[in-house]
């Protein structure tokens, strides 16, 4: 276990003057424990170790803990992370453990960044509560608890604070709780943690906000943006995701009008966005990932006030894979071919280009719909292992030698730009991302979501 410095400094409670907190953090006098070493947690723990020289990472998975302590990075697809992790482990700045209670006992700052799941449309805080229990076991007066996990508004006040009071020996006012949302994206986590965006912090009381500001002012190269309270900070994170979901739903609904209107919706959107007050997103074959498809439910399920717009946006975006398959059925029908007799290649199972993640991926949903309809499905993805995707996996280089009736582009991986479309014998190509500007050889059979037939002509 980590060696504690001779004297630990608390950020909450005024045990160190504000002017000296920066020095104390960098000197390792503010021991930090990070709960959760997943795709977002490990980069955060690594950066905190870089800054503080005194960080413990906690994870329930012994294989993750073992890999970290060996200097091996269990998180893939994060540029620079393996090298930085190796360095902070080698110099003792970061150690990992499965023993959350012991790690909590040695920390004055506790950072929780565990997944908050959505089950049947409802947020599930089970994992968060388990991490908070570990924190409570070692909570001391003067400690600061920072929640980075995305949570429903009111969680820090109504759940975390109350659980810490109930399960520890501390009273309210003896320790701090702040919401400090992660604002990171897969594939760029180190850059984001270090300060690609302002860091938002809001505490359950003013002192909690000030303590969190002091910590993150050292961690980030960007500004620290304090807000009125923890609930406001929670709303900031949720509102960011909800805005994107609703905006994409609007773009998707406009795209479904393209055939009737005979327009290229992308041209219309790009031109409209030339005005500073318009910022329409791009339509496509669906919305995936571990954020946008879930965050609306943190409001839909927890607020008594109705949220019809958020519900409608979710329905629109969830329906886009089926809409994409419907476009394919139209094209096959024009050739007298039933979907059940077709062989279809789905290009892209990652939820976004270049990222090895398939959660809520439109490509996965599209493949499932095709299989349910009786089509023979092959899958192509340069970054995702398709062994568990229940499809026949085909390397990109073998694709052009196959006898295909149709292809659906679900994820615009840059590797697909190199496909020689001219070798195909005019299959139908459904472009779900408007990414195939030059599909030579099949141009007369390209059906792009959001571009009507008259616009194609």
XYZ file of C-alpha atoms in Angstrom:
457
model
C 0.000 0.000 0.000
C 1.031 3.591 -0.587
C 3.270 5.262 1.982
C 1.608 8.294 3.500
C 3.659 11.482 3.851
C 4.634 12.512 7.365
C 1.804 15.050 7.400
C -1.324 15.063 5.282
C -3.048 18.297 4.312
C -6.807 18.662 4.039
C -8.340 20.888 1.377
C -11.642 21.060 3.246
C -11.741 22.785 6.609
C -8.925 25.289 6.301
C -6.055 23.183 7.703
C -3.801 24.739 5.067
C -3.892 28.333 3.824
C -5.228 28.700 0.298
C -1.852 29.951 -0.888
C -0.190 26.752 0.292
C -2.677 24.238 -1.073
C -1.103 24.232 -4.519
C 2.295 23.387 -3.041
C 0.849 20.767 -0.720
C -0.945 18.992 -3.592
C 2.179 18.862 -5.726
C 4.287 17.745 -2.745
C 2.165 14.641 -2.180
C 0.721 15.966 1.073
C -2.843 15.560 -0.230
C -3.239 11.780 -0.672
C -5.779 10.923 -3.364
C -7.750 7.739 -3.909
C -9.575 7.180 -7.195
C -12.411 4.659 -7.170
C -12.823 3.074 -10.615
C -10.017 2.353 -13.099
C -12.048 1.997 -16.271
C -11.802 3.845 -19.581
C -12.281 7.226 -17.893
C -11.060 6.414 -14.385
C -7.605 5.135 -15.270
C -6.624 8.217 -17.311
C -7.886 10.418 -14.459
C -5.952 8.432 -11.841
C -2.845 8.603 -14.000
C -3.021 12.385 -14.343
C -3.725 12.792 -10.621
C -0.683 10.629 -9.909
C 1.391 12.791 -12.242
C 0.337 15.895 -10.348
C 0.247 14.677 -6.753
C 2.795 11.879 -6.710
C 0.530 10.210 -4.167
C -2.475 8.458 -5.710
C -4.120 5.090 -5.121
C -6.437 3.568 -7.690
C -9.185 1.185 -6.602
C -10.951 -1.315 -8.840
C -13.005 -4.421 -8.121
C -11.364 -6.320 -10.986
C -8.129 -8.018 -9.801
C -6.883 -8.334 -13.387
C -7.114 -4.555 -13.851
C -5.320 -3.934 -10.567
C -2.629 -6.456 -11.438
C -2.049 -4.956 -14.871
C -1.763 -1.433 -13.477
C 0.693 -2.461 -10.776
C 2.786 -4.195 -13.451
C 2.841 -0.968 -15.454
C 0.646 -2.464 -18.160
C -2.270 -0.402 -19.437
C -5.578 -2.346 -19.462
C -7.317 0.483 -21.325
C -6.821 0.502 -25.086
C -7.168 3.239 -27.654
C -5.888 6.102 -25.492
C -2.832 7.770 -27.057
C -0.048 8.406 -24.544
C -1.731 6.653 -21.628
C 0.464 3.507 -21.579
C 3.671 5.560 -21.390
C 2.429 7.918 -18.682
C 0.968 5.042 -16.684
C 4.253 3.156 -16.856
C 6.099 6.209 -15.539
C 3.826 6.969 -12.570
C 3.734 3.317 -11.526
C 7.504 2.991 -11.782
C 8.157 6.035 -9.597
C 5.534 5.023 -7.018
C 3.135 7.869 -7.720
C 0.320 5.431 -8.533
C -0.509 2.079 -7.018
C -3.658 0.060 -7.537
C -5.620 -2.131 -5.150
C -8.888 -3.988 -4.812
C -9.040 -3.008 -1.119
C -11.208 0.081 -1.232
C -11.575 0.389 2.540
C -7.832 0.487 3.132
C -7.311 2.935 0.279
C -10.032 5.192 1.676
C -8.386 5.207 5.090
C -5.189 6.713 3.676
C -6.798 9.427 1.529
C -7.818 13.004 2.204
C -9.321 13.347 -1.291
C -11.634 10.668 -2.654
C -12.520 10.757 -6.370
C -15.332 8.474 -7.526
C -15.539 7.704 -11.241
C -17.468 4.458 -11.574
C -20.126 3.678 -14.201
C -23.682 4.830 -13.626
C -25.829 2.407 -15.568
C -29.319 2.706 -16.981
C -31.462 -0.399 -16.603
C -34.878 -0.489 -18.270
C -34.784 3.275 -18.685
C -33.929 3.968 -15.033
C -30.558 5.095 -13.614
C -28.909 2.394 -11.493
C -26.675 3.805 -8.733
C -25.636 0.425 -7.301
C -21.995 0.755 -8.340
C -21.840 4.352 -7.147
C -23.291 3.418 -3.771
C -20.732 0.630 -3.384
C -17.883 3.065 -4.041
C -19.364 5.590 -1.601
C -19.526 2.849 1.045
C -15.817 2.280 0.596
C -15.203 6.004 0.965
C -17.322 6.125 4.132
C -15.254 3.382 5.737
C -12.205 5.643 5.763
C -13.795 9.085 5.807
C -12.204 11.557 8.240
C -12.973 15.179 9.122
C -11.376 17.429 6.518
C -11.715 14.915 3.672
C -13.071 15.942 0.281
C -15.221 13.594 -1.842
C -15.389 14.428 -5.548
C -17.951 12.636 -7.712
C -16.932 12.503 -11.389
C -19.423 9.818 -12.414
C -22.379 11.184 -14.353
C -25.405 11.045 -12.055
C -29.015 12.257 -11.934
C -29.349 15.797 -10.575
C -29.638 15.799 -6.789
C -27.479 12.694 -6.284
C -24.641 14.387 -4.399
C -27.013 16.040 -1.927
C -29.666 13.358 -1.711
C -27.609 10.167 -2.010
C -23.859 10.627 -1.598
C -23.890 13.111 1.281
C -26.605 11.243 3.155
C -24.894 7.875 2.699
C -21.563 9.241 3.924
C -23.199 10.686 7.028
C -25.056 7.423 7.708
C -22.074 5.108 7.169
C -19.162 7.129 8.581
C -18.364 8.760 11.908
C -18.506 12.244 10.374
C -21.241 14.823 10.543
C -22.322 17.235 7.837
C -19.896 20.134 7.698
C -16.924 18.023 8.740
C -16.150 16.859 5.200
C -16.748 18.105 1.686
C -18.717 16.681 -1.233
C -18.527 18.160 -4.730
C -19.658 17.156 -8.171
C -16.830 17.539 -10.677
C -18.006 15.866 -13.897
C -15.599 14.154 -16.230
C -15.669 15.862 -19.595
C -13.692 13.346 -21.572
C -14.131 11.347 -24.753
C -12.701 7.964 -25.651
C -9.537 8.297 -27.670
C -8.532 11.634 -26.143
C -8.901 11.088 -22.396
C -5.453 12.308 -21.327
C -5.808 15.538 -23.264
C -9.301 16.100 -21.914
C -8.396 15.406 -18.266
C -5.412 17.725 -18.478
C -7.567 20.590 -19.645
C -9.154 20.487 -23.086
C -12.261 22.049 -21.518
C -12.955 24.124 -18.407
C -13.419 21.952 -15.315
C -16.849 22.348 -13.740
C -17.129 22.020 -9.951
C -19.998 22.554 -7.555
C -20.208 21.531 -3.922
C -22.925 20.729 -1.399
C -21.657 23.795 0.461
C -19.370 26.711 -0.367
C -16.382 25.157 1.358
C -16.759 21.982 -0.708
C -16.767 24.071 -3.889
C -13.645 25.941 -2.789
C -11.824 22.722 -1.877
C -12.659 21.103 -5.229
C -11.597 24.262 -7.025
C -8.237 24.157 -5.236
C -7.652 20.549 -6.312
C -8.636 20.871 -9.942
C -6.899 24.205 -10.361
C -3.669 22.228 -9.987
C -4.809 19.279 -12.120
C -6.120 21.148 -15.168
C -4.371 23.553 -17.511
C -7.748 25.137 -18.251
C -9.925 27.278 -16.021
C -11.991 25.845 -13.181
C -15.603 26.978 -13.540
C -17.399 26.979 -10.210
C -21.202 26.864 -10.109
C -23.698 27.540 -7.329
C -24.030 24.022 -5.957
C -23.567 20.332 -6.675
C -26.983 19.933 -8.282
C -26.228 22.701 -10.771
C -22.956 20.984 -11.664
C -24.816 17.692 -12.140
C -27.271 19.446 -14.438
C -24.448 20.950 -16.498
C -23.177 17.493 -17.409
C -26.628 16.087 -18.132
C -27.727 19.143 -20.111
C -24.655 18.870 -22.369
C -25.599 15.318 -23.348
C -29.314 16.020 -23.625
C -28.668 18.985 -25.900
C -26.754 16.785 -28.291
C -29.368 14.040 -28.217
C -32.234 16.437 -28.950
C -30.243 18.278 -31.622
C -29.332 15.036 -33.380
C -32.965 13.911 -33.172
C -34.030 17.131 -34.871
C -31.453 16.578 -37.617
C -32.599 12.963 -37.999
C -36.240 13.985 -38.302
C -35.324 16.562 -40.921
C -33.342 13.887 -42.754
C -36.408 11.664 -42.975
C -38.127 14.467 -44.902
C -35.388 14.607 -47.522
C -37.005 12.059 -49.836
C -40.364 13.838 -49.818
C -38.748 17.250 -50.262
C -36.202 16.028 -52.791
C -33.291 17.811 -51.075
C -29.836 17.178 -49.704
C -30.426 17.825 -46.004
C -26.690 18.134 -45.367
C -26.444 21.018 -47.803
C -29.432 22.675 -46.138
C -27.992 22.176 -42.639
C -24.527 23.405 -43.598
C -25.999 26.518 -45.166
C -28.315 27.178 -42.224
C -25.394 26.809 -39.812
C -23.622 29.689 -41.541
C -25.808 31.872 -39.344
C -24.326 32.176 -35.818
C -27.642 31.447 -34.118
C -28.055 28.050 -35.834
C -26.078 24.948 -34.886
C -27.855 21.924 -36.321
C -26.006 18.633 -35.879
C -25.618 15.951 -38.531
C -28.174 13.182 -39.063
C -27.175 9.556 -39.367
C -28.033 5.921 -38.831
C -28.245 6.197 -35.040
C -26.716 7.465 -31.803
C -24.421 5.258 -29.747
C -21.954 5.343 -26.903
C -22.080 5.260 -23.140
C -23.312 8.859 -22.745
C -25.830 10.411 -25.121
C -28.305 7.483 -25.314
C -28.441 7.292 -21.498
C -28.249 10.805 -20.053
C -31.809 11.832 -20.983
C -33.112 9.112 -18.662
C -31.336 10.797 -15.736
C -34.010 13.483 -16.138
C -36.878 11.492 -17.667
C -36.890 8.934 -14.872
C -36.070 11.144 -11.889
C -38.131 14.302 -12.476
C -41.853 14.476 -11.720
C -42.263 17.165 -14.364
C -42.954 15.660 -17.768
C -40.194 15.578 -20.381
C -42.026 14.904 -23.681
C -39.286 16.469 -25.832
C -36.571 14.272 -24.327
C -38.708 11.164 -24.751
C -39.516 12.033 -28.354
C -35.833 12.642 -29.126
C -34.903 9.248 -27.712
C -37.571 7.528 -29.804
C -36.389 9.261 -32.975
C -32.741 8.385 -32.454
C -33.497 4.830 -31.353
C -35.530 4.358 -34.555
C -32.741 5.349 -36.949
C -31.200 1.866 -37.319
C -34.625 0.560 -38.377
C -35.043 3.527 -40.718
C -31.669 2.662 -42.269
C -32.696 -0.953 -42.806
C -35.969 0.322 -44.271
C -34.037 2.319 -46.865
C -32.168 -0.843 -47.787
C -35.452 -2.744 -48.163
C -36.693 -0.062 -50.551
C -33.625 -0.459 -52.715
C -33.773 -4.235 -52.681
C -37.468 -4.142 -53.488
C -36.816 -2.048 -56.593
C -34.645 -4.930 -57.783
C -37.164 -7.594 -56.840
C -34.997 -8.953 -54.038
C -36.309 -9.752 -50.556
C -34.188 -8.881 -47.532
C -34.423 -12.498 -46.381
C -32.619 -13.563 -49.560
C -29.920 -10.881 -49.412
C -26.311 -10.934 -48.284
C -25.500 -7.639 -46.590
C -22.219 -6.251 -45.263
C -22.428 -3.876 -42.307
C -19.485 -1.489 -42.253
C -18.750 -0.295 -38.745
C -19.702 -1.726 -35.367
C -17.960 0.853 -33.204
C -20.317 3.561 -32.013
C -18.032 6.219 -33.494
C -14.991 6.195 -35.795
C -11.697 4.983 -34.411
C -13.035 3.902 -31.016
C -13.127 0.300 -29.830
C -16.541 0.597 -28.151
C -19.857 -0.859 -29.273
C -22.283 0.226 -26.558
C -25.590 1.223 -28.197
C -23.798 1.113 -31.553
C -26.095 1.663 -34.569
C -24.042 -0.923 -36.472
C -24.817 -3.577 -33.887
C -28.529 -2.688 -33.972
C -28.587 -2.720 -37.773
C -26.916 -6.139 -37.915
C -29.432 -7.490 -35.416
C -32.385 -6.184 -37.441
C -30.946 -7.708 -40.613
C -30.456 -11.086 -38.965
C -33.981 -11.018 -37.559
C -35.258 -10.432 -41.102
C -33.377 -13.473 -42.383
C -30.539 -11.721 -44.206
C -27.042 -13.160 -44.319
C -24.878 -10.590 -42.516
C -21.163 -10.020 -42.631
C -19.460 -7.485 -40.399
C -16.485 -5.277 -41.104
C -14.750 -3.113 -38.525
C -11.054 -2.184 -38.366
C -10.994 -1.526 -34.597
C -13.652 -3.785 -33.051
C -13.275 -7.516 -32.387
C -16.451 -8.967 -33.918
C -16.048 -12.465 -32.469
C -18.869 -11.771 -29.999
C -21.080 -9.780 -32.374
C -22.881 -12.824 -33.812
C -21.859 -11.968 -37.363
C -19.373 -13.350 -39.813
C -16.351 -11.085 -39.502
C -14.585 -10.098 -42.723
C -11.359 -8.077 -43.032
C -11.637 -4.932 -45.142
C -9.216 -6.290 -47.693
C -11.420 -9.360 -48.302
C -14.619 -7.387 -48.710
C -14.193 -6.567 -52.376
C -13.959 -10.235 -53.292
C -17.352 -11.101 -51.881
C -20.659 -11.547 -53.666
C -22.778 -8.957 -51.886
C -26.267 -7.696 -52.544
C -25.872 -4.643 -50.351
C -23.632 -2.751 -47.954
C -24.586 -0.416 -45.112
C -22.096 2.130 -43.836
C -22.944 2.561 -40.144
C -19.668 4.024 -38.846
C -17.413 6.261 -40.923
C -14.026 4.739 -40.035
C -11.350 6.426 -42.117
C -10.136 2.993 -43.202
C -13.306 2.671 -45.300
C -12.134 5.597 -47.436
C -9.667 3.237 -49.122
C -12.250 0.715 -50.330
C -12.176 0.320 -54.114
C -15.882 0.545 -54.849
C -15.321 0.089 -58.583
C -14.775 -3.656 -58.158
C -18.284 -4.234 -56.802
C -20.959 -5.466 -59.170
C -23.442 -2.688 -58.407
C -24.735 -3.730 -55.002
C -26.976 -1.330 -53.139
C -24.987 0.895 -50.784
C -26.791 2.637 -47.922
C -24.613 5.437 -46.600
C -25.721 6.101 -43.044
C -23.152 8.844 -42.458
C -22.917 10.790 -45.727
C -19.265 9.787 -45.762
C -18.912 8.251 -49.218
C -18.373 11.178 -51.521
C -16.902 9.046 -54.274
C -18.312 5.538 -54.337
C -17.150 4.880 -57.874
C -18.825 1.885 -59.464
C -21.885 1.928 -57.243
C -22.738 5.623 -57.394
C -26.014 4.903 -59.153
C -27.071 2.648 -56.284
C -26.009 4.792 -53.294
C -28.811 5.675 -50.900
C -27.695 8.281 -48.382
C -29.695 8.956 -45.224
C -30.784 12.572 -45.632
C -30.410 12.933 -49.397
C -33.544 12.589 -51.490
C -33.572 10.919 -54.891
C -34.079 14.174 -56.816
C -31.110 15.680 -55.002
C -29.006 12.639 -55.934
C -29.961 13.074 -59.554
